[in-house]
XYZ file of C-alpha atoms in Angstrom:
337
model
C 16.507 11.580 3.738
C 12.814 12.388 3.174
C 11.145 11.150 0.022
C 9.173 13.554 -2.240
C 5.747 12.375 -1.071
C 6.694 13.093 2.541
C 7.978 16.545 1.598
C 4.686 17.328 -0.148
C 2.737 16.255 2.929
C 4.963 18.253 5.266
C 4.575 21.375 3.129
C 0.832 21.322 3.797
C 1.715 22.738 7.230
C -0.944 24.154 9.595
C -3.812 23.305 7.254
C -2.969 19.604 7.350
C -2.488 19.692 11.122
C -5.881 21.356 11.588
C -7.521 18.740 9.347
C -5.990 15.896 11.375
C -7.128 17.457 14.656
C -10.669 18.046 13.402
C -11.116 14.594 11.907
C -9.482 12.815 14.848
C -12.036 14.350 17.204
C -14.953 13.221 15.055
C -13.495 9.763 14.512
C -13.087 9.379 18.271
C -16.786 10.206 18.638
C -17.624 7.638 15.955
C -15.618 4.954 17.745
C -17.296 5.794 21.059
C -20.739 5.553 19.467
C -19.941 2.140 18.012
C -18.466 0.814 21.262
C -21.742 1.728 22.966
C -23.677 -0.832 20.905
C -20.983 -3.354 19.840
C -19.648 -4.897 23.021
C -16.190 -6.372 23.542
C -14.965 -5.814 19.969
C -12.824 -2.688 20.318
C -10.037 -3.967 18.056
C -12.531 -5.054 15.390
C -14.175 -1.618 15.452
C -10.800 0.116 15.151
C -9.707 -2.070 12.249
C -13.039 -1.488 10.514
C -12.582 2.276 10.751
C -8.970 1.958 9.590
C -10.133 -0.004 6.545
C -12.713 2.596 5.531
C -10.323 5.498 6.089
C -7.752 3.732 3.921
C -10.385 3.362 1.183
C -10.371 -0.437 1.340
C -12.626 -3.437 1.837
C -12.865 -5.682 4.894
C -13.317 -9.428 5.384
C -14.713 -10.411 8.790
C -14.127 -13.996 9.924
C -16.046 -15.361 12.901
C -18.634 -17.871 14.074
C -22.327 -16.872 13.917
C -23.687 -14.577 16.597
C -20.698 -12.267 17.116
C -22.463 -9.101 15.864
C -20.706 -9.000 12.484
C -23.918 -7.959 10.724
C -24.740 -5.409 13.418
C -21.220 -4.008 13.124
C -21.697 -3.247 9.435
C -25.127 -1.676 9.944
C -23.809 0.405 12.841
C -20.887 1.577 10.711
C -23.324 2.712 8.037
C -25.424 4.621 10.559
C -22.533 6.308 12.383
C -20.804 7.314 9.144
C -24.030 8.316 7.405
C -23.509 5.812 4.582
C -26.152 4.184 2.419
C -25.688 0.552 3.466
C -27.257 -2.562 1.990
C -26.994 -6.249 2.778
C -26.865 -9.252 0.450
C -27.159 -12.762 1.870
C -24.883 -14.947 -0.246
C -26.379 -18.359 -1.009
C -25.445 -21.111 -3.496
C -28.232 -20.046 -5.882
C -27.297 -16.343 -5.894
C -26.525 -15.075 -9.389
C -24.259 -12.157 -10.462
C -27.278 -10.194 -11.649
C -28.734 -10.377 -8.144
C -25.791 -8.243 -6.987
C -24.882 -6.070 -9.955
C -28.294 -5.585 -11.538
C -29.626 -6.528 -14.961
C -31.173 -5.144 -18.119
C -34.891 -5.503 -18.705
C -36.825 -5.008 -21.923
C -39.506 -2.356 -21.566
C -42.193 -1.152 -23.941
C -43.511 2.423 -23.845
C -47.007 3.667 -24.675
C -46.085 3.948 -28.369
C -45.009 0.332 -28.594
C -41.291 1.121 -28.758
C -39.096 -1.339 -26.932
C -35.818 -0.549 -25.227
C -33.547 -2.036 -22.618
C -33.278 -0.344 -19.237
C -30.669 -1.131 -16.618
C -32.018 -1.895 -13.160
C -29.329 -1.301 -10.562
C -28.589 -4.044 -8.081
C -27.761 -3.709 -4.376
C -24.068 -3.130 -5.172
C -25.009 0.477 -6.009
C -24.627 1.715 -2.455
C -21.868 3.155 -0.301
C -21.455 0.271 2.148
C -22.275 -3.233 0.920
C -22.438 -6.118 3.344
C -21.740 -9.436 1.627
C -22.999 -11.810 4.298
C -21.440 -15.306 4.277
C -19.656 -14.577 1.020
C -18.130 -18.066 0.825
C -21.558 -19.663 0.406
C -22.008 -18.271 -3.112
C -20.554 -19.894 -6.216
C -17.211 -18.670 -7.605
C -19.040 -17.062 -10.533
C -21.062 -14.892 -8.169
C -18.073 -14.135 -5.946
C -16.143 -12.897 -8.963
C -18.968 -10.478 -9.784
C -17.653 -8.306 -6.975
C -14.079 -8.237 -8.297
C -14.495 -5.354 -10.732
C -16.677 -3.427 -8.311
C -14.125 -3.720 -5.500
C -11.124 -2.848 -7.639
C -12.420 -0.394 -10.247
C -15.450 1.128 -8.467
C -17.678 0.303 -11.423
C -19.607 -2.597 -12.914
C -20.023 -3.586 -16.544
C -23.305 -5.075 -17.743
C -24.025 -5.808 -21.426
C -20.840 -3.988 -22.402
C -21.760 -0.739 -20.659
C -19.938 0.531 -17.558
C -21.829 1.963 -14.617
C -19.888 3.898 -11.935
C -20.552 3.122 -8.289
C -21.281 5.764 -5.651
C -18.381 7.292 -3.736
C -17.335 6.244 -1.231
C -17.866 2.543 -1.917
C -16.792 -0.225 0.437
C -17.491 -3.945 0.744
C -17.571 -5.538 4.176
C -17.890 -9.290 3.763
C -18.452 -11.885 6.457
C -17.397 -15.503 6.445
C -17.996 -18.270 8.959
C -14.884 -20.366 9.665
C -16.957 -23.520 9.976
C -16.327 -26.246 7.443
C -19.758 -27.066 6.092
C -21.116 -28.523 2.893
C -21.965 -25.906 0.285
C -19.137 -23.437 0.880
C -16.718 -22.163 -1.744
C -13.390 -20.786 -0.464
C -12.551 -17.367 -1.882
C -9.845 -17.482 -4.564
C -6.544 -15.748 -3.862
C -7.277 -12.991 -6.396
C -10.418 -11.954 -4.539
C -8.882 -12.315 -1.081
C -6.182 -9.864 -2.146
C -8.870 -7.272 -2.912
C -9.654 -7.036 0.811
C -7.434 -4.571 2.630
C -7.769 -6.573 5.851
C -8.987 -9.889 7.156
C -10.150 -9.400 10.733
C -10.856 -12.351 13.010
C -13.866 -11.680 15.244
C -13.521 -13.513 18.559
C -15.807 -14.045 21.527
C -16.295 -11.067 23.867
C -14.856 -11.096 27.371
C -16.968 -11.886 30.427
C -17.627 -8.273 31.411
C -18.456 -7.274 27.836
C -20.840 -10.198 27.410
C -22.556 -9.354 30.695
C -23.007 -5.749 29.552
C -24.305 -6.966 26.202
C -26.906 -9.197 27.881
C -28.269 -6.356 29.960
C -28.267 -3.851 27.085
C -29.801 -5.995 24.338
C -32.537 -7.967 26.113
C -34.440 -5.064 27.647
C -37.384 -3.086 26.365
C -35.278 -0.246 24.999
C -32.241 -0.310 22.729
C -29.660 2.460 22.724
C -29.989 4.669 19.607
C -27.031 4.909 17.245
C -26.145 8.524 16.421
C -24.929 9.782 13.069
C -21.506 11.279 13.675
C -20.037 11.759 10.189
C -21.283 12.157 6.631
C -20.082 10.501 3.420
C -18.382 13.797 2.537
C -16.507 13.675 5.853
C -15.317 10.142 5.070
C -14.110 11.169 1.610
C -12.274 14.112 3.174
C -10.688 11.816 5.765
C -9.553 9.426 3.036
C -7.846 12.321 1.269
C -6.174 13.451 4.504
C -4.891 9.908 5.118
C -2.964 10.015 1.845
C -1.362 13.334 2.864
C -0.051 12.109 6.223
C 3.756 11.852 6.065
C 5.434 8.508 6.699
C 8.968 8.402 8.062
C 11.665 6.427 6.309
C 11.971 4.078 9.293
C 8.289 3.099 8.932
C 8.650 2.660 5.159
C 11.681 0.426 5.719
C 9.778 -1.583 8.348
C 6.898 -2.178 5.921
C 9.231 -3.302 3.146
C 11.230 -5.527 5.505
C 8.088 -7.178 6.840
C 6.423 -7.820 3.482
C 9.520 -8.891 1.556
C 10.585 -11.252 4.358
C 7.257 -13.071 3.948
C 8.109 -14.264 0.426
C 9.688 -17.733 0.536
C 11.637 -17.237 -2.702
C 13.725 -14.363 -1.305
C 13.231 -14.486 2.466
C 16.137 -14.971 4.836
C 13.786 -16.240 7.569
C 14.052 -20.000 7.892
C 10.432 -20.416 9.064
C 9.189 -18.643 5.946
C 11.280 -20.715 3.532
C 10.159 -23.948 5.201
C 6.484 -23.262 5.862
C 5.169 -20.645 3.401
C 3.969 -21.706 -0.056
C 3.470 -18.164 -1.354
C 3.816 -14.791 0.280
C 2.391 -11.269 0.104
C 2.725 -9.193 -3.056
C 3.212 -5.443 -3.479
C -0.460 -4.805 -2.723
C 0.289 -5.835 0.872
C 2.892 -3.061 1.119
C 0.413 -0.551 -0.281
C -2.266 -1.726 2.163
C 0.093 -1.370 5.126
C 1.187 2.084 3.986
C -2.388 3.357 3.889
C -3.533 1.511 7.005
C -0.781 2.808 9.285
C -1.618 6.356 8.178
C -5.313 5.758 8.895
C -4.531 4.336 12.347
C -2.439 7.387 13.134
C -5.307 9.677 12.078
C -7.772 7.838 14.335
C -5.394 8.366 17.270
C -4.888 12.031 16.382
C -1.226 11.579 15.475
C 0.435 13.389 12.584
C 2.601 10.457 11.494
C 2.492 6.661 11.943
C 5.033 4.639 13.892
C 6.488 1.142 13.738
C 3.972 0.177 16.452
C 1.236 0.783 13.868
C 2.975 -1.596 11.463
C 3.182 -4.277 14.162
C -0.469 -3.818 15.150
C -1.719 -4.128 11.563
C 0.672 -6.811 10.291
C -1.579 -9.774 10.995
C -4.915 -8.470 9.609
C -3.191 -7.253 6.447
C -0.868 -10.211 5.801
C -2.740 -13.301 6.988
C -4.985 -13.612 3.917
C -2.108 -12.836 1.561
C 0.027 -15.811 2.609
C -0.468 -19.565 2.379
C 1.183 -22.423 4.239
C 2.574 -25.546 2.635
C 0.812 -28.879 3.186
C 3.688 -30.017 5.373
C 3.412 -26.923 7.573
C -0.304 -27.436 8.109
C 0.309 -31.073 8.945
C 2.834 -29.977 11.569
C 0.316 -27.592 13.147
C 2.013 -24.390 12.009
C -0.290 -21.375 11.676
C -0.046 -18.188 9.628
C -0.275 -16.206 12.873
C 2.894 -17.885 14.142
C 4.755 -17.075 10.927
C 3.642 -13.424 11.034
C 4.724 -13.168 14.668
C 8.144 -14.410 13.629
C 8.276 -11.769 10.881
C 7.294 -9.015 13.301
C 10.352 -9.760 15.401
C 12.419 -8.468 12.495
C 11.143 -4.942 13.041
C 9.783 -4.880 16.605
């Protein structure tokens, strides 16, 4: 039996099919352009595009030097987005991100406050090394990421559309870092682990990036195209089998109600409903990138780890025994795969 949202999407008919075909072709060109300058990170590039198409925010985890910053700048160029970068440091204040009010005096001696917009007023914000800023500064992004606006001195200021945050974090335990609280982690649609490139990719990178010339990055889409693609993603129908797979996967990750022994023993807290919503949007976006008119269970399996791993926590005993979140998610995926 098809649910009402699927029926509405199916009724769109040829128009929706044409939109998927048109956008899939342009998204393929965008992915090709990014692969030409970001070497050996095909999965990271795909997940980044999936995140933006789903209208979400992305957390990139990896050691320094893996082109995380270049990835964000390249995304901004290829998608035609106004991108800005903020280096998070322990002395960074909320006003350095959101903006602040200043008292100005005109030629007649009248004084008034004027709001000076901070770097968050862009379409693609890179929060570099976000865990190095204090919790107070980290929380300054919460309203912006969730509500697409910021409030300063009691007045709300809308952010540009589209608006996305791509944050980076180094997984190196060093003095002066502040782990992101669970509430802010949940605001990120995905957490993507950026690994080292393979031998052939690193060889190609060496030859391409140490010469006199650097390959130009073309602009493939516009912000309007991205907004259109985000609307199309929400119209893509999802079969009942995929919906059931998403619900089975997410609900089995909650130790209070799970029937999976590994989850009850090793997981302290599991994913909430926002994980189901994230998976629902992400599998649609992945289908659009591949030019498919509906997602499959393979999409759920491919996106399970980046969407669930930051929405679950292990018990102290599990960490002491060397259990990892990736192992638990792999066990959950066997329920549907």
